[in-house]
mmCIF file of C-alpha atoms and ligand atoms in Angstrom:
data_model
loop_
_atom_site.group_PDB
_atom_site.id
_atom_site.type_symbol
_atom_site.label_atom_id
_atom_site.label_comp_id
_atom_site.label_asym_id
_atom_site.label_seq_id
_atom_site.Cartn_x
_atom_site.Cartn_y
_atom_site.Cartn_z
ATOM 1 C CA MET A 1 0.000 0.000 0.000
ATOM 2 C CA ARG A 2 1.094 3.582 -0.656
ATOM 3 C CA PRO A 3 2.782 5.138 2.371
ATOM 4 C CA THR A 4 2.351 8.658 3.697
ATOM 5 C CA LEU A 5 5.405 10.579 4.878
ATOM 6 C CA ILE A 6 4.653 12.801 7.879
ATOM 7 C CA VAL A 7 7.101 15.381 9.225
ATOM 8 C CA GLY A 8 6.547 17.590 12.273
ATOM 9 C CA SER A 9 6.668 18.006 16.021
ATOM 10 C CA ILE A 10 6.710 15.137 18.493
ATOM 11 C CA ALA A 11 6.062 16.432 21.978
ATOM 12 C CA PHE A 12 5.207 16.110 25.589
ATOM 13 C CA ASP A 13 2.159 18.224 26.348
ATOM 14 C CA THR A 14 1.139 19.507 29.768
ATOM 15 C CA LEU A 15 -2.570 20.233 29.610
ATOM 16 C CA HIS A 16 -4.824 22.098 32.024
ATOM 17 C CA ILE A 17 -8.390 21.156 31.236
ATOM 18 C CA GLN A 18 -11.503 21.727 33.324
ATOM 19 C CA GLY A 19 -9.695 21.864 36.665
ATOM 20 C CA LYS A 20 -7.384 18.934 35.986
ATOM 21 C CA SER A 21 -3.743 18.911 34.931
ATOM 22 C CA HIS A 22 -2.229 16.240 32.720
ATOM 23 C CA LEU A 23 1.529 16.345 32.961
ATOM 24 C CA LYS A 24 3.794 15.547 30.042
ATOM 25 C CA VAL A 25 1.407 13.367 28.074
ATOM 26 C CA LEU A 26 2.248 12.299 24.529
ATOM 27 C CA GLY A 27 1.571 15.054 21.970
ATOM 28 C CA GLY A 28 2.933 16.842 18.922
ATOM 29 C CA ALA A 29 1.451 17.539 15.519
ATOM 30 C CA ALA A 30 3.265 14.664 13.787
ATOM 31 C CA THR A 31 2.336 12.244 16.563
ATOM 32 C CA TYR A 32 -1.391 12.915 16.238
ATOM 33 C CA ALA A 33 -1.226 12.972 12.441
ATOM 34 C CA SER A 34 0.732 9.697 12.274
ATOM 35 C CA ILE A 35 -1.607 7.790 14.555
ATOM 36 C CA ALA A 36 -4.605 9.084 12.588
ATOM 37 C CA ALA A 37 -3.082 8.324 9.153
ATOM 38 C CA ALA A 38 -2.033 4.850 10.324
ATOM 39 C CA HIS A 39 -5.734 3.965 10.560
ATOM 40 C CA PHE A 40 -5.651 4.022 6.728
ATOM 41 C CA CYS A 41 -2.133 3.453 5.349
ATOM 42 C CA PRO A 42 1.488 2.775 6.305
ATOM 43 C CA VAL A 43 3.128 5.869 7.789
ATOM 44 C CA GLN A 44 6.729 7.064 7.603
ATOM 45 C CA LEU A 45 7.424 9.517 10.423
ATOM 46 C CA VAL A 46 10.270 12.046 10.508
ATOM 47 C CA GLY A 47 10.796 14.034 13.693
ATOM 48 C CA VAL A 48 13.084 14.533 16.652
ATOM 49 C CA VAL A 49 12.795 13.562 20.316
ATOM 50 C CA GLY A 50 15.154 13.776 23.274
ATOM 51 C CA ARG A 51 16.709 10.996 25.310
ATOM 52 C CA ASP A 52 13.762 11.314 27.739
ATOM 53 C CA PHE A 53 11.279 10.020 25.140
ATOM 54 C CA PRO A 54 9.873 6.766 26.576
ATOM 55 C CA ASP A 55 10.064 3.352 24.929
ATOM 56 C CA SER A 56 6.330 3.002 25.550
ATOM 57 C CA ALA A 57 5.607 5.874 23.127
ATOM 58 C CA VAL A 58 7.979 4.380 20.536
ATOM 59 C CA HIS A 59 6.152 1.054 20.864
ATOM 60 C CA LEU A 60 2.751 2.703 20.613
ATOM 61 C CA LEU A 61 3.710 4.255 17.257
ATOM 62 C CA ARG A 62 5.507 1.183 15.929
ATOM 63 C CA GLU A 63 2.635 -1.116 16.888
ATOM 64 C CA ARG A 64 0.302 0.989 14.751
ATOM 65 C CA GLY A 65 2.450 0.581 11.643
ATOM 66 C CA VAL A 66 4.424 3.803 11.895
ATOM 67 C CA ASP A 67 7.914 3.371 10.405
ATOM 68 C CA LEU A 68 10.342 5.152 12.735
ATOM 69 C CA ALA A 69 13.465 5.008 10.529
ATOM 70 C CA GLY A 70 13.257 8.824 10.427
ATOM 71 C CA LEU A 71 12.935 9.318 14.190
ATOM 72 C CA GLU A 72 15.999 11.184 15.389
ATOM 73 C CA ILE A 73 16.955 10.819 19.055
ATOM 74 C CA ALA A 74 19.011 13.854 20.016
ATOM 75 C CA ASP A 75 20.909 14.766 23.164
ATOM 76 C CA GLY A 76 18.586 16.878 25.263
ATOM 77 C CA GLU A 77 14.915 16.959 26.140
ATOM 78 C CA THR A 78 11.854 16.398 23.961
ATOM 79 C CA PHE A 79 9.842 19.438 22.819
ATOM 80 C CA HIS A 80 7.392 20.415 25.579
ATOM 81 C CA TRP A 81 4.228 22.479 25.132
ATOM 82 C CA GLU A 82 1.947 23.579 27.961
ATOM 83 C CA GLY A 83 -1.550 24.951 27.489
ATOM 84 C CA ARG A 84 -4.652 25.855 29.441
ATOM 85 C CA TYR A 85 -8.169 25.550 28.028
ATOM 86 C CA SER A 86 -11.097 27.844 28.776
ATOM 87 C CA GLU A 87 -13.923 26.267 30.819
ATOM 88 C CA ASP A 88 -16.049 25.625 27.692
ATOM 89 C CA LEU A 89 -12.962 24.323 25.796
ATOM 90 C CA SER A 90 -13.573 26.786 22.966
ATOM 91 C CA SER A 91 -10.202 28.502 23.356
ATOM 92 C CA ARG A 92 -6.791 27.909 24.899
ATOM 93 C CA GLU A 93 -3.719 29.847 25.886
ATOM 94 C CA THR A 94 -0.154 28.674 25.543
ATOM 95 C CA ILE A 95 1.576 28.850 28.910
ATOM 96 C CA ARG A 96 4.988 27.770 27.692
ATOM 97 C CA THR A 97 6.772 26.313 24.720
ATOM 98 C CA ASP A 98 10.105 24.626 25.470
ATOM 99 C CA LEU A 99 11.477 23.840 22.025
ATOM 100 C CA ASN A 100 14.377 21.807 23.473
ATOM 101 C CA VAL A 101 15.710 19.432 20.767
ATOM 102 C CA PHE A 102 13.076 20.737 18.295
ATOM 103 C CA ALA A 103 14.932 24.089 18.220
ATOM 104 C CA ASP A 104 17.772 22.596 16.144
ATOM 105 C CA PHE A 105 15.633 20.207 14.118
ATOM 106 C CA ARG A 106 16.688 19.872 10.472
ATOM 107 C CA PRO A 107 14.549 17.137 8.902
ATOM 108 C CA LYS A 108 16.626 14.372 7.329
ATOM 109 C CA ILE A 109 14.471 12.207 5.120
ATOM 110 C CA PRO A 110 15.805 8.630 5.009
ATOM 111 C CA GLU A 111 16.570 7.267 1.539
ATOM 112 C CA THR A 112 13.710 4.751 1.834
ATOM 113 C CA PHE A 113 11.172 7.531 2.555
ATOM 114 C CA ARG A 114 12.069 9.791 -0.375
ATOM 115 C CA THR A 115 9.693 8.200 -2.842
ATOM 116 C CA ALA A 116 6.598 8.449 -0.613
ATOM 117 C CA PRO A 117 3.745 9.524 -2.930
ATOM 118 C CA PHE A 118 1.812 11.301 -0.160
ATOM 119 C CA VAL A 119 3.507 13.863 2.080
ATOM 120 C CA MET A 120 2.186 15.792 5.078
ATOM 121 C CA LEU A 121 4.186 18.787 6.272
ATOM 122 C CA GLY A 122 3.062 19.325 9.865
ATOM 123 C CA ASN A 123 3.042 22.747 11.452
ATOM 124 C CA MET A 124 6.646 23.953 11.748
ATOM 125 C CA ASP A 125 8.940 26.639 10.331
ATOM 126 C CA PRO A 126 8.138 26.841 6.580
ATOM 127 C CA THR A 127 11.875 26.896 5.893
ATOM 128 C CA LEU A 128 11.986 23.336 7.239
ATOM 129 C CA GLN A 129 8.847 22.373 5.315
ATOM 130 C CA ILE A 130 10.620 23.523 2.125
ATOM 131 C CA GLU A 131 13.732 21.543 3.137
ATOM 132 C CA VAL A 132 11.579 18.415 3.287
ATOM 133 C CA LEU A 133 10.224 19.035 -0.219
ATOM 134 C CA ASP A 134 13.786 19.511 -1.482
ATOM 135 C CA GLN A 135 14.633 16.005 -0.264
ATOM 136 C CA VAL A 136 11.694 14.060 -1.684
ATOM 137 C CA ASP A 137 11.167 12.689 -5.148
ATOM 138 C CA LYS A 138 8.163 14.399 -6.820
ATOM 139 C CA PRO A 139 5.366 13.296 -4.483
ATOM 140 C CA ARG A 140 1.908 12.885 -5.962
ATOM 141 C CA PHE A 141 0.237 14.943 -3.243
ATOM 142 C CA VAL A 142 1.564 17.350 -0.616
ATOM 143 C CA LEU A 143 -0.482 18.706 2.311
ATOM 144 C CA ALA A 144 0.803 21.469 4.584
ATOM 145 C CA ASP A 145 -0.374 22.940 7.868
ATOM 146 C CA THR A 146 0.871 26.146 9.489
ATOM 147 C CA MET A 147 0.118 28.543 12.369
ATOM 148 C CA ASN A 148 -0.156 32.268 13.167
ATOM 149 C CA LEU A 149 3.475 32.476 14.328
ATOM 150 C CA TRP A 150 4.823 31.526 10.871
ATOM 151 C CA ILE A 151 2.319 33.774 9.092
ATOM 152 C CA ASP A 152 3.776 36.614 11.197
ATOM 153 C CA ILE A 153 7.501 35.927 11.040
ATOM 154 C CA ARG A 154 8.054 33.739 7.936
ATOM 155 C CA HIS A 155 5.571 35.204 5.510
ATOM 156 C CA ALA A 156 7.818 35.159 2.429
ATOM 157 C CA GLU A 157 8.912 31.558 3.065
ATOM 158 C CA LEU A 158 5.294 30.525 3.545
ATOM 159 C CA MET A 159 4.396 32.094 0.172
ATOM 160 C CA THR A 160 7.215 30.094 -1.471
ATOM 161 C CA LEU A 161 5.913 26.937 0.197
ATOM 162 C CA LEU A 162 2.345 27.555 -1.026
ATOM 163 C CA LYS A 163 3.575 27.341 -4.627
ATOM 164 C CA ARG A 164 4.804 23.794 -3.983
ATOM 165 C CA ILE A 165 1.859 22.162 -2.225
ATOM 166 C CA ASP A 166 -1.462 20.674 -3.341
ATOM 167 C CA LEU A 167 -3.498 21.208 -0.180
ATOM 168 C CA LEU A 168 -3.305 23.830 2.540
ATOM 169 C CA VAL A 169 -5.122 23.041 5.783
ATOM 170 C CA VAL A 170 -5.609 26.021 8.086
ATOM 171 C CA ASN A 171 -8.136 27.220 10.633
ATOM 172 C CA ASP A 172 -10.435 30.182 9.967
ATOM 173 C CA ALA A 173 -8.291 32.709 11.836
ATOM 174 C CA GLU A 174 -5.161 31.592 9.955
ATOM 175 C CA ALA A 175 -6.976 31.724 6.604
ATOM 176 C CA ARG A 176 -8.053 35.312 7.303
ATOM 177 C CA GLN A 177 -4.590 36.330 8.513
ATOM 178 C CA LEU A 178 -2.744 34.713 5.607
ATOM 179 C CA SER A 179 -5.078 35.947 2.868
ATOM 180 C CA GLY A 180 -5.957 39.355 4.277
ATOM 181 C CA HIS A 181 -9.678 38.632 3.675
ATOM 182 C CA GLY A 182 -12.260 38.417 6.443
ATOM 183 C CA ASN A 183 -14.701 36.524 4.221
ATOM 184 C CA LEU A 184 -13.687 32.841 4.068
ATOM 185 C CA VAL A 185 -14.802 32.310 0.455
ATOM 186 C CA ARG A 186 -12.641 35.218 -0.660
ATOM 187 C CA ALA A 187 -9.856 34.042 1.646
ATOM 188 C CA ALA A 188 -9.876 30.592 0.013
ATOM 189 C CA ARG A 189 -9.865 32.136 -3.466
ATOM 190 C CA GLU A 190 -6.854 34.257 -2.551
ATOM 191 C CA LEU A 191 -5.035 31.222 -1.115
ATOM 192 C CA HIS A 192 -5.772 29.259 -4.332
ATOM 193 C CA ALA A 193 -4.196 32.107 -6.279
ATOM 194 C CA GLN A 194 -1.041 31.700 -4.193
ATOM 195 C CA GLY A 195 -0.622 28.043 -5.224
ATOM 196 C CA PRO A 196 -2.586 25.177 -3.653
ATOM 197 C CA LYS A 197 -5.419 23.832 -5.825
ATOM 198 C CA THR A 198 -7.250 22.680 -2.727
ATOM 199 C CA VAL A 199 -7.758 24.619 0.510
ATOM 200 C CA ILE A 200 -9.432 23.371 3.663
ATOM 201 C CA ILE A 201 -10.525 25.815 6.320
ATOM 202 C CA LYS A 202 -11.222 24.247 9.732
ATOM 203 C CA LYS A 203 -13.716 25.906 12.021
ATOM 204 C CA GLY A 204 -13.235 23.824 15.178
ATOM 205 C CA GLU A 205 -16.535 22.615 16.616
ATOM 206 C CA HIS A 206 -18.283 24.154 13.586
ATOM 207 C CA GLY A 207 -16.712 21.772 11.093
ATOM 208 C CA ALA A 208 -14.680 22.320 7.944
ATOM 209 C CA LEU A 209 -14.939 23.855 4.461
ATOM 210 C CA LEU A 210 -13.255 22.260 1.439
ATOM 211 C CA PHE A 211 -12.526 24.576 -1.501
ATOM 212 C CA GLN A 212 -11.526 23.214 -4.900
ATOM 213 C CA GLY A 213 -11.669 25.988 -7.431
ATOM 214 C CA GLU A 214 -15.284 27.145 -7.475
ATOM 215 C CA GLU A 215 -16.529 24.000 -5.706
ATOM 216 C CA ILE A 216 -17.238 24.139 -1.995
ATOM 217 C CA PHE A 217 -18.025 21.265 0.358
ATOM 218 C CA SER A 218 -19.112 21.963 3.919
ATOM 219 C CA LEU A 219 -19.138 19.402 6.717
ATOM 220 C CA PRO A 220 -20.214 20.014 10.305
ATOM 221 C CA ALA A 221 -18.261 18.553 13.198
ATOM 222 C CA LEU A 222 -19.942 15.583 14.843
ATOM 223 C CA PRO A 223 -21.995 16.846 17.809
ATOM 224 C CA LEU A 224 -20.466 14.943 20.745
ATOM 225 C CA HIS A 225 -21.801 14.228 24.231
ATOM 226 C CA GLY A 226 -18.489 15.045 25.823
ATOM 227 C CA VAL A 227 -15.157 16.548 24.873
ATOM 228 C CA ALA A 228 -12.213 15.612 27.097
ATOM 229 C CA ASP A 229 -9.262 17.274 25.322
ATOM 230 C CA PRO A 230 -9.314 19.210 22.016
ATOM 231 C CA THR A 231 -5.512 19.081 21.631
ATOM 232 C CA GLY A 232 -4.363 17.655 18.317
ATOM 233 C CA ALA A 233 -7.792 17.639 16.641
ATOM 234 C CA GLY A 234 -6.482 19.638 13.668
ATOM 235 C CA ASP A 235 -3.427 17.425 13.199
ATOM 236 C CA THR A 236 -5.590 14.334 13.523
ATOM 237 C CA PHE A 237 -7.986 15.706 10.905
ATOM 238 C CA ALA A 238 -5.138 16.324 8.450
ATOM 239 C CA GLY A 239 -3.445 12.973 9.148
ATOM 240 C CA ALA A 240 -6.623 10.954 8.638
ATOM 241 C CA LEU A 241 -7.472 12.959 5.534
ATOM 242 C CA ILE A 242 -4.169 12.283 3.772
ATOM 243 C CA GLY A 243 -4.101 8.696 5.051
ATOM 244 C CA TYR A 244 -7.493 8.081 3.461
ATOM 245 C CA LEU A 245 -6.351 9.662 0.156
ATOM 246 C CA ALA A 246 -3.262 7.432 0.141
ATOM 247 C CA ARG A 247 -5.370 4.342 0.716
ATOM 248 C CA ALA A 248 -7.970 5.316 -1.908
ATOM 249 C CA ASN A 249 -5.248 6.475 -4.324
ATOM 250 C CA ASP A 250 -7.874 8.810 -5.735
ATOM 251 C CA LEU A 251 -7.591 12.600 -5.734
ATOM 252 C CA SER A 252 -10.966 13.321 -7.356
ATOM 253 C CA GLY A 253 -13.482 15.721 -5.807
ATOM 254 C CA PRO A 254 -15.703 12.951 -4.345
ATOM 255 C CA SER A 255 -12.640 11.244 -2.837
ATOM 256 C CA LEU A 256 -11.507 14.511 -1.218
ATOM 257 C CA ARG A 257 -14.980 14.974 0.250
ATOM 258 C CA LYS A 258 -14.827 11.479 1.756
ATOM 259 C CA ALA A 259 -11.354 12.285 3.082
ATOM 260 C CA VAL A 260 -12.797 15.338 4.876
ATOM 261 C CA VAL A 261 -15.411 13.065 6.471
ATOM 262 C CA TYR A 262 -12.739 10.581 7.611
ATOM 263 C CA GLY A 263 -10.668 13.478 8.947
ATOM 264 C CA SER A 264 -13.660 14.637 10.967
ATOM 265 C CA VAL A 265 -14.386 11.095 12.186
ATOM 266 C CA LEU A 266 -10.871 10.647 13.556
ATOM 267 C CA ALA A 267 -10.848 14.181 15.015
ATOM 268 C CA SER A 268 -14.073 13.319 16.875
ATOM 269 C CA PHE A 269 -12.333 10.347 18.493
ATOM 270 C CA CYS A 270 -9.240 12.432 19.232
ATOM 271 C CA VAL A 271 -11.122 14.973 21.373
ATOM 272 C CA GLU A 272 -12.976 12.298 23.352
ATOM 273 C CA GLY A 273 -9.833 11.228 25.219
ATOM 274 C CA ILE A 274 -6.840 12.859 26.858
ATOM 275 C CA SER A 275 -3.746 12.971 24.616
ATOM 276 C CA THR A 276 -3.849 10.181 21.999
ATOM 277 C CA GLU A 277 -5.818 7.740 24.198
ATOM 278 C CA ARG A 278 -9.079 7.512 22.274
ATOM 279 C CA LEU A 279 -7.454 8.023 18.877
ATOM 280 C CA THR A 280 -5.390 4.935 19.572
ATOM 281 C CA SER A 281 -8.209 2.788 20.935
ATOM 282 C CA ALA A 282 -10.703 3.447 18.096
ATOM 283 C CA THR A 283 -11.172 0.271 16.036
ATOM 284 C CA PRO A 284 -11.924 0.030 12.291
ATOM 285 C CA ALA A 285 -15.529 -0.833 13.245
ATOM 286 C CA ASP A 286 -15.750 2.336 15.397
ATOM 287 C CA VAL A 287 -14.445 4.407 12.468
ATOM 288 C CA HIS A 288 -16.909 2.818 10.069
ATOM 289 C CA ARG A 289 -19.852 3.410 12.456
ATOM 290 C CA ARG A 290 -18.981 7.069 12.848
ATOM 291 C CA PHE A 291 -18.561 7.513 9.094
ATOM 292 C CA GLU A 292 -22.137 6.209 8.664
ATOM 293 C CA HIS A 293 -23.260 8.481 11.500
ATOM 294 C CA PHE A 294 -21.955 11.449 9.480
ATOM 295 C CA ARG A 295 -23.977 10.264 6.503
ATOM 296 C CA GLN A 296 -27.185 10.292 8.584
ATOM 297 C CA LEU A 297 -26.279 13.595 10.193
ATOM 298 C CA THR A 298 -25.927 15.369 6.864
ATOM 299 C CA ALA A 299 -28.578 13.637 4.690
ATOM 300 C CA PHE A 300 -31.737 15.546 3.807
HETATM 301 P P1 LIG B 401 -3.535 21.406 17.589
HETATM 302 O O1 LIG B 401 -4.389 21.192 18.809
HETATM 303 O O2 LIG B 401 -4.020 20.659 16.386
HETATM 304 O O3 LIG B 401 -3.247 22.838 17.332
HETATM 305 O O4 LIG B 401 -2.104 20.739 17.879
HETATM 306 C C1 LIG B 401 -1.593 20.633 19.171
HETATM 307 C C2 LIG B 401 -0.218 20.002 19.145
HETATM 308 O O5 LIG B 401 0.720 20.891 18.526
HETATM 309 C C3 LIG B 401 0.273 19.743 20.564
HETATM 310 O O6 LIG B 401 0.360 18.356 20.773
HETATM 311 C C4 LIG B 401 1.632 20.442 20.635
HETATM 312 O O7 LIG B 401 2.631 19.599 21.138
HETATM 313 C C5 LIG B 401 1.949 20.871 19.224
HETATM 314 N N1 LIG B 401 2.513 22.220 19.155
HETATM 315 C C6 LIG B 401 2.259 23.282 19.963
HETATM 316 N N2 LIG B 401 3.001 24.363 19.604
HETATM 317 C C7 LIG B 401 3.746 23.974 18.529
HETATM 318 C C8 LIG B 401 4.724 24.626 17.701
HETATM 319 N N3 LIG B 401 5.091 25.896 17.907
HETATM 320 N N4 LIG B 401 5.279 23.906 16.711
HETATM 321 C C9 LIG B 401 4.922 22.631 16.490
HETATM 322 N N5 LIG B 401 4.025 21.967 17.232
HETATM 323 C C10 LIG B 401 3.437 22.610 18.246
#
């Protein structure tokens, strides 16, 4: 089966959620994306951790079919991010970001990963995202994520990156900031003009919009009884989406729409547990059931 190459942060997260603190749980954009994509296809992960990264986390990834030939273990501590969520979980503040070994990360793509047809560039410095593209062999499909920090301080590099990707996945605030348009339809059009043929704008608990030229697909998020931890939902969405595309080996409009549904299905599992707990425990039958649930939810 066609593998997906995923590059990005691997982290320990300290989370303060609804009066409880979860210290140094497994996190990172590439971690969430890899576990989500591995529900659909083989995954090749490139990232860096410190000597403190536990064997249990390595096993968790390996067990799920994630190839760790590109996992660099550097002297020092693993990237650590700490955040606190608002009571209703609709927003969060970053309390600290200890880059640690991630500060000097220069992605080195192993020889065996360079022909991966599907590539996901997780949120990181766009200079590094470009370095990844310089090392791979004409992938069929490239997805990139980013964040407000890079839109602020690496704008030119981000514009160069946009010319080299097929799909940009951003949230609504990032789409507005990057495009300079408050209206999301105009924002997507402007982002198309900068390069990517497909743009997805995530709107958190309000779902996601898929833009392909003049075509728009809108999917709500699954209304859930309880959300335990929203961390990583966006990375999970993107990982599942590209994992599904790799498995289907189909980049048509209908296939992309299905990929958005699978992304939303896996994101719904992600937020139901702390860290990667529920994302890891979801079975293929659970995924299938929730996919059908989406069908009922949106049929009229
Ligand atoms: P999300 O909730 O989808 O925005 O992703 C949360 C994940 O991103 C957490 O697990 C963090 O470890 C990771 N993260 C936080 N800040 C950064 C950053 N500056 N660069 C890369 N990853 C980050």
